[in-house]
Coordinates of C-alpha atoms in Angstrom, one line a residue:
M47 CA -41.1 -7.2 -8.3
N48 CA -44.6 -8.1 -9.5
P49 CA -45.0 -7.2 -13.2
D50 CA -48.8 -7.0 -12.9
F51 CA -48.3 -4.3 -10.1
C52 CA -46.0 -2.4 -12.4
D53 CA -48.5 -2.8 -15.3
V54 CA -51.4 -1.3 -13.4
H55 CA -49.4 1.8 -12.2
I56 CA -47.8 2.4 -15.6
K57 CA -51.2 2.3 -17.3
S58 CA -52.5 4.9 -14.8
I59 CA -49.7 7.3 -15.5
L60 CA -48.9 7.2 -19.2
D61 CA -51.3 8.6 -21.7
L62 CA -51.2 6.1 -24.6
P63 CA -53.1 5.8 -27.9
A64 CA -55.8 3.2 -27.9
H65 CA -54.5 -0.2 -29.0
P66 CA -51.1 0.9 -30.6
T67 CA -49.6 -1.5 -33.1
I68 CA -46.2 -2.9 -32.2
L69 CA -44.0 -4.8 -34.7
V70 CA -41.8 -7.4 -33.0
V71 CA -38.8 -8.5 -35.2
D72 CA -36.8 -11.6 -34.2
D73 CA -35.7 -14.8 -36.0
E74 CA -36.5 -16.9 -32.9
P75 CA -40.3 -17.6 -32.6
S76 CA -39.9 -18.2 -28.9
N77 CA -38.6 -14.7 -28.3
I78 CA -41.5 -13.3 -30.2
Q79 CA -43.9 -15.3 -28.1
V80 CA -42.4 -14.0 -24.9
L81 CA -42.7 -10.3 -26.0
A82 CA -46.2 -10.8 -27.4
G83 CA -47.2 -12.2 -24.0
I84 CA -46.0 -9.1 -22.3
L85 CA -47.7 -6.7 -24.7
K86 CA -50.9 -8.5 -25.8
H87 CA -53.3 -6.9 -23.3
D88 CA -53.3 -3.4 -24.7
C89 CA -51.3 -3.6 -28.0
R90 CA -51.9 -5.1 -31.4
V91 CA -48.8 -7.2 -32.0
L92 CA -47.4 -8.0 -35.4
F93 CA -44.3 -10.1 -35.9
A94 CA -41.6 -10.6 -38.5
L95 CA -39.0 -13.4 -38.5
S96 CA -36.5 -11.6 -40.7
G97 CA -35.2 -8.1 -41.6
E98 CA -36.8 -8.2 -45.1
D99 CA -40.2 -9.2 -43.6
A100 CA -39.8 -6.4 -41.1
L101 CA -39.4 -3.8 -43.8
R102 CA -42.4 -5.2 -45.7
L103 CA -44.7 -5.2 -42.7
A104 CA -43.5 -1.7 -41.6
N105 CA -44.4 -0.4 -45.1
S106 CA -47.9 -2.0 -45.1
H107 CA -48.9 -1.5 -41.5
K108 CA -47.0 1.6 -40.3
P109 CA -46.7 0.4 -36.7
D110 CA -46.5 2.7 -33.7
L111 CA -43.3 1.2 -32.4
I112 CA -40.8 -1.6 -33.4
L113 CA -39.0 -4.0 -31.1
L114 CA -36.0 -5.2 -33.1
D115 CA -33.5 -7.9 -32.6
V116 CA -29.9 -7.3 -33.9
Q117 CA -28.7 -10.8 -34.9
M118 CA -30.7 -12.1 -37.9
P119 CA -29.5 -14.1 -40.9
D120 CA -30.5 -11.8 -43.8
L121 CA -30.4 -8.2 -42.7
D122 CA -29.2 -7.6 -39.2
G123 CA -31.1 -5.2 -36.9
F124 CA -28.7 -2.3 -37.5
A125 CA -29.2 -2.5 -41.3
V126 CA -33.0 -2.7 -40.9
C127 CA -33.0 0.4 -38.6
I128 CA -30.9 2.3 -41.1
K129 CA -33.3 1.5 -44.0
L130 CA -36.3 2.5 -41.9
K131 CA -34.7 5.8 -41.0
E132 CA -33.9 6.5 -44.7
D133 CA -37.7 6.2 -45.5
P134 CA -39.4 9.5 -45.2
I135 CA -42.7 7.8 -44.3
L136 CA -41.3 5.4 -41.7
K137 CA -38.4 7.3 -40.3
D138 CA -40.3 8.6 -37.2
I139 CA -41.4 5.2 -36.0
P140 CA -39.5 4.7 -32.6
I141 CA -37.3 1.6 -32.6
I142 CA -36.1 -0.3 -29.5
F143 CA -33.4 -2.9 -29.9
I144 CA -33.9 -6.0 -27.8
T145 CA -30.9 -8.2 -28.1
V146 CA -28.3 -10.5 -26.4
M147 CA -25.5 -8.2 -27.6
N148 CA -24.6 -6.4 -24.4
E149 CA -21.3 -4.8 -25.3
V150 CA -21.0 -1.0 -24.8
Q151 CA -20.1 -0.5 -28.5
D152 CA -23.2 -2.5 -29.6
E153 CA -25.5 -0.2 -27.6
I154 CA -23.8 2.9 -28.9
Q155 CA -24.1 1.6 -32.5
G156 CA -27.8 0.9 -31.9
L157 CA -28.6 4.4 -30.6
E158 CA -26.4 6.1 -33.3
V159 CA -28.2 4.4 -36.2
G160 CA -31.5 5.8 -34.9
A161 CA -33.0 3.7 -32.1
V162 CA -34.6 5.4 -29.1
D163 CA -33.7 2.7 -26.6
Y164 CA -31.6 -0.5 -26.2
I165 CA -32.6 -3.4 -24.0
T166 CA -30.4 -6.5 -23.4
K167 CA -31.7 -10.1 -23.1
P168 CA -32.8 -11.8 -20.9
T169 CA -35.5 -9.2 -20.6
N170 CA -37.6 -8.3 -17.5
P171 CA -41.3 -7.9 -18.5
A172 CA -41.8 -4.9 -16.3
I173 CA -38.8 -3.1 -17.8
V174 CA -39.9 -3.9 -21.4
L175 CA -43.4 -2.8 -20.7
G176 CA -42.3 0.4 -19.0
R177 CA -39.9 1.4 -21.7
V178 CA -42.3 0.5 -24.5
R179 CA -45.0 2.6 -22.9
K180 CA -42.7 5.5 -22.3
H181 CA -41.7 5.7 -26.0
L182 CA -45.3 5.2 -27.1
Q183 CA -46.2 8.2 -24.9
I184 CA -43.4 10.3 -26.4
K185 CA -44.6 9.3 -29.9
N186 CA -48.2 10.1 -29.0
Q187 CA -47.3 13.6 -27.8
R188 CA -45.2 14.1 -31.0
D189 CA -48.1 12.9 -33.2
L190 CA -50.5 15.3 -31.4
L191 CA -48.2 18.2 -32.0
R192 CA -48.0 17.2 -35.7
R193 CA -51.8 17.3 -35.9
M194 CA -51.8 20.7 -34.2
I195 CA -49.4 22.1 -36.8
V196 CA -51.9 21.5 -39.6
I197 CA -55.2 22.1 -37.7
D198 CA -56.7 25.6 -37.2
D199 CA -57.3 25.9 -33.5
L200 CA -60.4 28.1 -33.7
T201 CA -62.4 26.2 -36.4
G202 CA -61.0 22.7 -36.2
L203 CA -60.5 22.7 -40.0
V204 CA -57.2 22.1 -41.7
N205 CA -55.1 25.3 -41.5
R206 CA -53.2 27.1 -44.3
R207 CA -50.0 25.0 -43.8
G208 CA -52.1 21.8 -43.9
F209 CA -53.9 22.9 -47.0
E210 CA -50.7 23.6 -48.8
E211 CA -49.3 20.2 -48.0
A212 CA -52.6 18.4 -49.0
F213 CA -52.8 20.5 -52.2
D214 CA -49.3 19.6 -53.2
R215 CA -50.0 15.9 -52.5
E216 CA -53.3 15.7 -54.3
W217 CA -52.1 17.7 -57.3
R218 CA -49.2 15.2 -57.8
L219 CA -51.7 12.3 -57.6
A220 CA -54.0 14.0 -60.1
V221 CA -51.2 14.5 -62.5
R222 CA -50.1 10.9 -62.2
N223 CA -53.6 9.4 -62.5
R224 CA -54.9 11.9 -65.1
I225 CA -58.0 12.8 -63.0
P226 CA -59.7 16.2 -62.4
I227 CA -59.1 18.2 -59.3
S228 CA -61.2 21.1 -58.0
L229 CA -61.0 23.9 -55.6
I230 CA -63.8 25.9 -54.0
L231 CA -62.6 29.2 -52.4
F232 CA -65.2 30.7 -50.1
D233 CA -65.5 34.2 -48.5
I234 CA -67.9 35.1 -45.8
D235 CA -69.9 38.1 -47.2
Y236 CA -69.3 41.3 -45.3
F237 CA -67.6 39.5 -42.4
K238 CA -65.7 42.7 -41.4
A239 CA -69.1 44.3 -40.9
Y240 CA -70.2 41.3 -38.9
N241 CA -67.1 41.6 -36.6
D242 CA -67.7 45.4 -36.2
F243 CA -71.4 44.9 -35.4
Y244 CA -71.2 41.9 -33.1
G245 CA -67.6 41.9 -32.0
H246 CA -64.7 39.5 -32.7
L247 CA -65.8 36.9 -30.1
A248 CA -69.2 36.6 -31.9
G249 CA -67.2 36.5 -35.1
D250 CA -65.3 33.5 -33.8
D251 CA -68.6 31.7 -33.0
C252 CA -69.8 32.4 -36.5
L253 CA -66.6 31.0 -38.1
Q254 CA -67.0 27.8 -36.0
K255 CA -70.6 27.3 -37.1
I256 CA -69.7 27.7 -40.8
S257 CA -66.8 25.3 -40.4
I258 CA -69.2 22.7 -39.0
V259 CA -71.2 23.1 -42.3
L260 CA -68.1 22.5 -44.4
T261 CA -67.1 19.5 -42.3
R262 CA -70.5 17.9 -42.8
Q263 CA -70.4 18.5 -46.5
V264 CA -66.8 17.5 -47.3
R265 CA -66.8 13.9 -46.3
R266 CA -64.8 11.8 -48.8
S267 CA -61.3 10.7 -47.9
G268 CA -58.8 12.8 -49.8
D269 CA -61.0 15.8 -49.8
V270 CA -60.0 18.7 -47.5
A271 CA -61.9 21.6 -45.9
A272 CA -59.5 24.3 -44.7
R273 CA -59.4 27.8 -43.3
Y274 CA -57.4 29.6 -45.9
G275 CA -57.4 33.1 -44.2
G276 CA -59.4 35.0 -41.7
E277 CA -62.9 34.5 -43.2
E278 CA -61.7 32.7 -46.3
L279 CA -62.3 28.9 -46.5
V280 CA -61.3 26.5 -49.1
C281 CA -62.3 23.0 -50.2
L282 CA -59.9 20.7 -52.0
L283 CA -61.7 18.0 -54.0
S284 CA -59.7 15.3 -55.6
D285 CA -61.0 13.4 -58.6
T286 CA -63.9 15.8 -58.8
P287 CA -65.2 17.4 -62.1
M288 CA -66.4 21.0 -62.3
R289 CA -70.1 20.3 -62.1
S290 CA -69.7 18.1 -59.0
A291 CA -67.6 20.8 -57.3
E292 CA -70.3 23.4 -58.2
S293 CA -73.0 21.2 -56.8
L294 CA -71.1 20.8 -53.5
A295 CA -70.6 24.6 -53.3
Q296 CA -74.3 25.1 -53.8
S297 CA -75.1 22.5 -51.1
I298 CA -72.8 24.4 -48.7
L299 CA -74.5 27.8 -49.5
S300 CA -77.9 26.2 -49.1
E301 CA -77.1 24.6 -45.7
L302 CA -75.7 27.9 -44.5
T303 CA -78.9 29.7 -45.6
N304 CA -81.0 27.2 -43.7
L305 CA -78.8 27.7 -40.6
A306 CA -79.8 31.4 -40.7
I307 CA -77.0 33.0 -38.6
P308 CA -78.2 36.6 -38.1
H309 CA -76.2 39.3 -39.9
E310 CA -77.9 42.6 -39.5
A311 CA -74.9 44.5 -41.0
S312 CA -75.0 42.7 -44.3
P313 CA -76.5 44.5 -47.3
V314 CA -77.0 41.1 -49.1
A315 CA -79.3 39.3 -46.6
N316 CA -80.3 39.4 -43.0
H317 CA -78.3 36.3 -42.4
V318 CA -74.7 35.1 -43.0
T319 CA -74.0 34.2 -46.6
L320 CA -71.0 33.0 -48.7
S321 CA -69.5 33.8 -52.0
A322 CA -67.7 31.1 -53.8
G323 CA -65.2 30.7 -56.6
V324 CA -64.9 27.2 -58.2
A325 CA -62.0 26.1 -60.3
T326 CA -61.4 22.7 -61.9
A327 CA -58.4 21.4 -63.8
M328 CA -57.4 18.2 -65.6
A329 CA -54.0 18.3 -64.0
T330 CA -51.0 17.9 -66.3
Q331 CA -47.3 18.4 -66.2
N332 CA -47.7 21.6 -68.1
L333 CA -50.0 23.2 -65.5
E334 CA -48.9 24.7 -62.1
R335 CA -51.2 24.0 -59.1
G336 CA -50.8 27.7 -58.3
A337 CA -52.8 28.5 -61.5
L338 CA -55.7 26.6 -60.2
L339 CA -55.7 28.5 -56.9
A340 CA -55.4 31.8 -58.9
L341 CA -58.4 30.8 -61.0
A342 CA -60.5 30.0 -58.0
D343 CA -59.5 33.4 -56.5
S344 CA -60.5 35.2 -59.7
H345 CA -63.9 33.5 -59.8
L346 CA -64.4 34.3 -56.1
Y347 CA -63.7 38.0 -57.0
I348 CA -66.3 37.7 -59.9
A349 CA -68.9 36.2 -57.5
K350 CA -68.3 39.1 -55.0
N351 CA -68.3 41.8 -57.7
S352 CA -71.5 40.4 -59.1
G353 CA -73.5 40.9 -55.9
R354 CA -72.2 38.2 -53.5
N355 CA -74.1 35.2 -52.1
Q356 CA -73.4 33.3 -55.3
I357 CA -71.0 31.0 -57.1
S358 CA -68.7 31.6 -60.1
V359 CA -67.2 28.7 -61.9
G360 CA -64.1 28.3 -64.1
L361 CA -62.2 25.5 -65.9
L362 CA -58.4 25.7 -66.1
S363 CA -56.8 24.6 -69.3
E364 CA -53.3 25.1 -70.7
T365 CA -54.6 28.0 -72.8
C366 CA -57.0 29.8 -70.4
L367 CA -56.4 33.3 -69.1
I368 CA -56.6 34.1 -65.4
F369 CA -58.2 37.3 -64.4
P370 CA -55.4 39.9 -64.3
R371 CA -54.5 41.8 -61.1
P372 CA -52.2 44.8 -60.6
E373 CA -48.9 44.0 -59.0
V374 CA -47.6 45.5 -55.8
K375 CA -44.1 45.3 -54.3
P376 CA -44.3 44.8 -50.5
F377 CA -41.8 45.4 -47.8
T378 CA -39.2 42.6 -47.7
A379 CA -36.5 44.0 -45.4
H380 CA -34.8 41.5 -43.1
D381 CA -34.2 42.3 -39.5
S382 CA -30.8 40.8 -38.8
S383 CA -30.6 42.2 -35.3
K384 CA -33.0 39.5 -34.1
S385 CA -31.2 36.5 -35.6
V386 CA -31.0 33.6 -33.2
V387 CA -27.5 32.5 -32.0
K388 CA -27.3 28.8 -31.5
K389 CA -25.9 27.8 -28.1
R390 CA -24.8 24.6 -26.5
P391 CA -27.4 22.6 -24.7
T392 CA -27.6 23.0 -21.0
L393 CA -27.6 20.0 -18.6
L394 CA -28.5 20.1 -14.9
I395 CA -26.7 17.5 -12.8
V396 CA -28.5 16.8 -9.5
D397 CA -26.5 14.7 -6.9
D398 CA -25.6 15.2 -3.3
E399 CA -22.2 13.7 -3.8
H400 CA -19.5 16.1 -5.1
T401 CA -17.4 13.2 -6.5
E402 CA -20.3 11.9 -8.6
I403 CA -21.0 15.4 -10.0
Q404 CA -17.4 15.8 -10.9
I405 CA -17.3 12.4 -12.7
L406 CA -20.3 13.5 -14.9
K407 CA -18.8 17.0 -15.5
D408 CA -15.6 15.5 -16.7
I409 CA -17.6 13.4 -19.2
L410 CA -19.9 16.1 -20.4
E411 CA -18.4 19.6 -20.0
N412 CA -16.7 19.7 -23.4
D413 CA -20.1 19.4 -25.2
Y414 CA -22.6 21.0 -22.8
E415 CA -23.1 23.9 -20.5
I416 CA -23.3 22.4 -17.0
L417 CA -25.4 23.5 -14.1
V418 CA -25.1 21.7 -10.7
A419 CA -27.5 21.2 -7.8
L420 CA -26.5 19.4 -4.6
S421 CA -30.1 18.7 -3.3
G422 CA -33.6 18.2 -4.6
D423 CA -34.7 21.7 -3.3
D424 CA -31.7 23.3 -5.1
A425 CA -32.6 21.5 -8.3
L426 CA -36.2 22.9 -8.2
K427 CA -34.9 26.4 -7.5
T428 CA -32.3 26.1 -10.3
V429 CA -34.9 25.0 -12.8
E430 CA -37.1 28.0 -12.0
S431 CA -34.3 30.5 -12.7
C432 CA -32.5 28.8 -15.6
I433 CA -34.4 26.1 -17.6
P434 CA -32.0 23.4 -18.7
D435 CA -32.4 21.2 -21.8
L436 CA -32.0 18.0 -19.9
I437 CA -31.7 16.9 -16.2
L438 CA -29.5 14.1 -14.9
L439 CA -31.0 13.2 -11.6
D440 CA -29.8 11.0 -8.7
I441 CA -32.5 9.3 -6.6
T442 CA -31.0 8.9 -3.1
M443 CA -30.7 12.4 -1.6
E444 CA -31.3 13.6 1.9
D445 CA -34.0 16.3 1.4
L446 CA -36.1 15.4 -1.6
N447 CA -35.3 12.1 -3.3
G448 CA -35.1 12.0 -7.1
F449 CA -38.6 10.5 -7.6
S450 CA -40.2 13.4 -5.6
V451 CA -38.1 16.0 -7.6
C452 CA -39.2 14.5 -10.9
S453 CA -42.9 14.4 -9.8
R454 CA -42.8 18.1 -8.9
L455 CA -41.1 19.0 -12.2
K456 CA -43.8 17.1 -14.2
E457 CA -46.5 19.0 -12.2
N458 CA -45.1 22.4 -13.4
P459 CA -46.5 23.3 -16.8
F460 CA -43.5 25.5 -17.6
V461 CA -40.9 22.8 -17.1
K462 CA -42.8 19.5 -17.4
D463 CA -41.3 18.7 -20.9
I464 CA -37.7 18.8 -19.7
P465 CA -36.4 15.2 -20.2
V466 CA -35.2 13.6 -17.0
I467 CA -32.7 10.8 -17.0
F468 CA -32.2 9.0 -13.6
I469 CA -28.6 8.1 -13.0
T470 CA -28.3 6.2 -9.7
S471 CA -26.8 3.3 -7.9
L472 CA -30.3 1.8 -7.3
S473 CA -30.4 -1.2 -9.7
E474 CA -33.7 -2.9 -8.6
V475 CA -36.3 -3.4 -11.3
S476 CA -38.9 -1.7 -9.0
N477 CA -36.8 1.5 -8.9
E478 CA -36.5 1.7 -12.7
V479 CA -40.2 1.1 -13.1
Q480 CA -41.0 3.9 -10.6
G481 CA -38.6 6.2 -12.4
L482 CA -40.5 5.7 -15.6
I483 CA -43.8 6.1 -13.8
V484 CA -42.9 9.5 -12.3
G485 CA -41.8 10.8 -15.6
G486 CA -38.2 9.9 -16.3
V487 CA -37.3 9.2 -19.9
D488 CA -34.4 6.9 -19.1
Y489 CA -32.6 5.1 -16.2
I490 CA -28.9 4.5 -16.0
T491 CA -27.3 2.6 -13.1
K492 CA -23.9 3.6 -11.6
P493 CA -21.1 3.2 -12.2
A494 CA -22.1 4.6 -15.6
Q495 CA -20.1 4.0 -18.8
P496 CA -19.1 7.4 -20.1
A497 CA -19.9 6.4 -23.7
I498 CA -23.3 5.2 -22.7
V499 CA -24.1 8.3 -20.8
K500 CA -23.1 10.6 -23.7
T501 CA -25.0 8.5 -26.3
R502 CA -28.2 8.4 -24.3
I503 CA -28.1 12.1 -23.6
R504 CA -27.6 12.8 -27.3
T505 CA -30.6 10.5 -28.1
H506 CA -32.9 12.2 -25.7
L507 CA -31.8 15.7 -26.7
K508 CA -32.5 14.8 -30.3
I509 CA -36.0 13.6 -29.4
K510 CA -36.5 16.8 -27.4
S511 CA -35.2 18.9 -30.3
Q512 CA -37.7 17.3 -32.6
R513 CA -40.5 17.9 -30.1
D514 CA -39.5 21.5 -29.6
N515 CA -39.5 22.1 -33.3
L516 CA -43.0 20.6 -33.6
Q517 CA -44.1 22.7 -30.6
R518 CA -42.7 25.8 -32.1
L519 CA -44.5 25.2 -35.4
S520 CA -47.8 24.3 -33.7
V521 CA -48.0 27.9 -32.3
L522 CA -46.7 29.8 -35.4
D523 CA -48.8 31.1 -38.2
G524 CA -47.6 29.4 -41.4
L525 CA -48.0 32.5 -43.5
T526 CA -46.6 35.4 -41.4
G527 CA -44.3 33.6 -39.0
L528 CA -46.0 35.4 -36.0
L529 CA -47.6 33.4 -33.2
N530 CA -51.0 32.0 -34.3
R531 CA -54.2 32.1 -32.2
R532 CA -53.2 29.1 -30.2
G533 CA -49.8 30.5 -29.4
F534 CA -51.3 33.8 -28.4
D535 CA -53.9 32.2 -26.1
E536 CA -51.1 30.2 -24.4
A537 CA -48.9 33.2 -23.9
F538 CA -51.8 35.4 -22.8
D539 CA -52.7 32.8 -20.1
R540 CA -49.1 32.6 -18.9
E541 CA -48.5 36.4 -18.8
W542 CA -51.9 37.1 -17.2
C543 CA -51.0 34.8 -14.3
R544 CA -47.6 36.4 -14.0
A545 CA -49.1 39.9 -14.0
Q546 CA -51.6 38.7 -11.4
R547 CA -48.8 37.5 -9.1
K548 CA -46.7 40.7 -9.6
R549 CA -49.8 43.0 -9.6
S550 CA -48.3 44.7 -12.7
P551 CA -50.1 46.1 -15.7
I552 CA -50.6 44.1 -18.9
S553 CA -51.6 45.7 -22.2
L554 CA -53.2 44.5 -25.5
L555 CA -52.8 46.2 -28.8
M556 CA -55.3 45.0 -31.4
A557 CA -54.9 46.1 -35.0
D558 CA -56.8 45.7 -38.3
I559 CA -55.4 46.4 -41.8
D560 CA -57.8 49.0 -43.2
Y561 CA -59.9 47.8 -46.1
F562 CA -57.9 44.6 -46.5
K563 CA -60.9 42.9 -48.2
R564 CA -60.7 45.5 -51.0
Y565 CA -56.9 44.9 -51.1
N566 CA -57.5 41.2 -51.8
D567 CA -60.2 41.9 -54.3
Y568 CA -58.1 44.4 -56.2
Y569 CA -54.7 42.8 -56.1
G570 CA -55.6 39.1 -55.5
H571 CA -54.9 36.8 -52.6
P572 CA -51.3 36.0 -53.5
E573 CA -50.5 39.8 -53.2
G574 CA -52.6 39.9 -50.1
D575 CA -50.5 37.2 -48.6
R576 CA -47.3 39.2 -49.3
C577 CA -48.9 42.3 -47.8
L578 CA -49.7 40.4 -44.6
Q579 CA -46.2 39.2 -44.4
S580 CA -44.8 42.7 -44.7
V581 CA -47.1 44.1 -42.1
A582 CA -46.3 41.1 -39.8
R583 CA -42.6 42.0 -40.0
I584 CA -43.3 45.5 -38.8
F585 CA -45.3 44.2 -35.8
H586 CA -42.5 41.7 -35.0
Y587 CA -39.8 44.4 -35.3
H588 CA -41.4 46.6 -32.7
M589 CA -41.7 43.8 -30.1
N590 CA -38.4 44.8 -28.4
R591 CA -38.6 43.3 -24.9
P592 CA -38.3 39.5 -24.1
G593 CA -41.9 39.3 -22.9
D594 CA -43.5 41.3 -25.8
L595 CA -45.1 39.3 -28.6
A596 CA -47.1 39.8 -31.8
A597 CA -49.6 37.3 -33.1
R598 CA -51.9 37.0 -36.1
Y599 CA -55.3 37.0 -34.4
G600 CA -57.4 36.5 -37.5
G601 CA -57.2 37.1 -41.2
E602 CA -55.9 40.7 -41.3
E603 CA -56.1 41.2 -37.5
F604 CA -53.0 41.3 -35.4
V605 CA -52.6 41.5 -31.6
C606 CA -49.6 42.5 -29.5
L607 CA -49.3 41.4 -25.9
L608 CA -47.2 43.8 -23.8
P609 CA -46.6 42.6 -20.2
D610 CA -45.6 45.1 -17.5
T611 CA -46.6 48.0 -19.9
D612 CA -49.1 50.8 -19.1
S613 CA -51.3 52.4 -21.7
A614 CA -48.8 55.3 -22.4
G615 CA -46.1 52.8 -23.2
T616 CA -48.4 50.7 -25.4
E617 CA -49.5 53.9 -27.2
R618 CA -45.8 54.7 -28.0
V619 CA -45.4 51.2 -29.5
A620 CA -48.6 51.7 -31.6
K621 CA -47.4 55.0 -32.9
E622 CA -44.1 53.5 -33.9
I623 CA -45.9 50.7 -35.8
V624 CA -48.1 53.3 -37.6
Y625 CA -45.1 55.4 -38.5
T626 CA -43.0 52.5 -39.8
L627 CA -45.9 51.3 -41.9
S628 CA -46.5 54.8 -43.4
T629 CA -42.9 55.2 -44.4
L630 CA -42.9 51.9 -46.3
G631 CA -45.8 53.1 -48.5
I632 CA -47.2 49.7 -49.5
R633 CA -49.6 50.7 -52.3
H634 CA -53.4 50.3 -51.7
E635 CA -55.3 52.0 -54.5
S636 CA -58.6 50.6 -53.4
S637 CA -58.4 52.0 -49.8
A638 CA -60.9 54.7 -48.9
V639 CA -58.6 56.3 -46.3
A640 CA -55.2 56.5 -48.0
Q641 CA -53.3 55.3 -51.2
V642 CA -51.1 53.1 -49.0
V643 CA -51.7 50.3 -46.5
T644 CA -52.8 51.6 -43.1
V645 CA -53.9 50.1 -39.8
S646 CA -56.5 50.9 -37.1
I647 CA -55.5 50.1 -33.5
G648 CA -57.3 49.6 -30.3
I649 CA -55.5 49.5 -26.9
S650 CA -56.6 48.2 -23.5
T651 CA -54.6 47.9 -20.2
A652 CA -55.4 46.3 -16.9
V653 CA -53.8 45.2 -13.7
P654 CA -55.3 41.6 -13.3
S655 CA -57.4 40.9 -10.3
V656 CA -60.2 38.6 -9.3
R657 CA -62.7 41.0 -10.8
R658 CA -60.8 41.5 -14.0
T659 CA -60.7 38.8 -16.6
Q660 CA -58.7 38.2 -19.8
R661 CA -61.9 38.1 -21.9
E662 CA -62.8 41.6 -20.6
L663 CA -59.4 42.9 -21.6
L664 CA -59.8 41.4 -25.1
T665 CA -63.3 42.8 -25.4
M666 CA -62.2 46.2 -24.5
A667 CA -59.3 46.2 -27.0
D668 CA -61.8 45.0 -29.6
D669 CA -64.2 47.8 -28.7
C670 CA -61.5 50.4 -29.1
L671 CA -60.5 49.0 -32.4
Y672 CA -64.1 49.2 -33.6
Q673 CA -64.2 52.8 -32.4
A674 CA -61.0 53.6 -34.4
K675 CA -62.5 52.1 -37.5
N676 CA -65.8 53.8 -37.0
D677 CA -64.2 57.2 -36.6
G678 CA -62.4 57.0 -40.0
R679 CA -59.7 54.3 -39.6
N680 CA -55.9 54.8 -39.8
Q681 CA -55.9 55.9 -36.1
I682 CA -55.4 54.7 -32.5
K683 CA -58.0 54.5 -29.8
I684 CA -57.1 53.8 -26.1
C685 CA -59.3 52.4 -23.4
L686 CA -59.2 54.9 -20.5
S687 CA -61.8 53.3 -18.3
P688 CA -60.8 50.5 -15.9
V689 CA -61.5 47.0 -17.0

């Protein structure tokens, strides 16, 4: 097998970060030289000759992957791996053991202490390269998901979850270093009127343009520009005194004025403007970071109450008083009927030999739910009807071989992330490399050791579980727990395609909390957050079928996606939401329509076709929502015309 041939094909398949850093740990310089020669073309290679050196370099360089020998004189590889996994900063670095220790128990121990793979010496360059690149690819996907979790999909700014993490980190640093820390809380003036006048899609464009302004202005490392709510933005400024924060706020307002985004519905100006509350603290142990946010919120209220398009500034001290707000007790009921029952992972075994399937079933059936397929075609059909957590796949089968099955699975966006472990009698290096190229995460040759099979399955299920958790968080709104905009868009694409195939109706229910800006101004943003959480629970509660979902579409805007539902069925859901909200009676003394929180709702329905697009369905729901608000709010409007 030509390693260069493997190298070219692996490079063409795996999506890797540019020049990843790999730390090679071995007390034999000749072994390091061999591995460095394999990896040098597209990796930055660091090396350590001892366990202690490895820990030091890992701390200082944060490598993307570590190749670790076991037998070393000071700390052995197992001990090094354990120490790395105990470090919250380093624990997610993938570790591959490369060692002469080839006993089954050694491999099991290596995987159980936290390694993602185990390769025995003497090594084959193509195998090392293929497995290294496979685990770099997995890490790259995980890192991308982590970034998605803290980035707002619409604006590209840090989202609420990312802001909270950064605020906690920078506050601790400010306390430790006795330096000032500032917040600027912005609100787009009359943005609800902007959305009503121009539509939500134009509102999205406006938010993106303002976000670009913030990104240009907030440039220092450690400073953060974030989307705090729907039209609320926040800048976190470490080591920044009050006057510098005020100056930055003024620069942002000035640049936005020069941008001159038209806003004909604003009573302040004929272009989009911002109000800003600036708060600064000399952080100490006696102050809570929440007090700084509350002070910025109070000064934002002052800026808006004083005419908008201006800045109000405050300094937080241990004796200062924060602008008082009335308290409101929101709905906090827990819906236990929707609790998730944890089930055993499901494995699909694909092999055309009954005896081989039975061997694997005997090994695994005590720990897993087992599905079986006797051919490649059967495997693809089974995956369509019941998605397993992991697939054990033979290669030599009469209809479709395992490589073809794996390739087809990876082409399907709904099942491409299922880990596939090849388990086969083919032991040539070229077969293992091809298995990695087509998308397998591991390759086990028959006859397989039961302990090795079980340990490798556990390892890859753990990696999948971590990825699934990150994937789930990346599509959830950090405040309400509903799907976020990204999650809604993905679900809408999926359900639209399904409705198109079935020629079935699909409905959207778009809702807006009435006079929520006044709610925030009157009660403050913390109470506003609790109100949003209460309303979100109501929307979630009324999504009763498996395909139904509720999402937070904007600040106080929610959207429900109801597949296979006509307008009459969607109207029933909307009435149930309105009724439930009215019975809760969340106080809203500043509302012009009622003394409690209410919602306005727009509904649109379509049977997807070539002439009907998702954007049109969204626009129609948005138009109906505008009509409901324009006709007095606290009501439901339905699109009766075809999309």
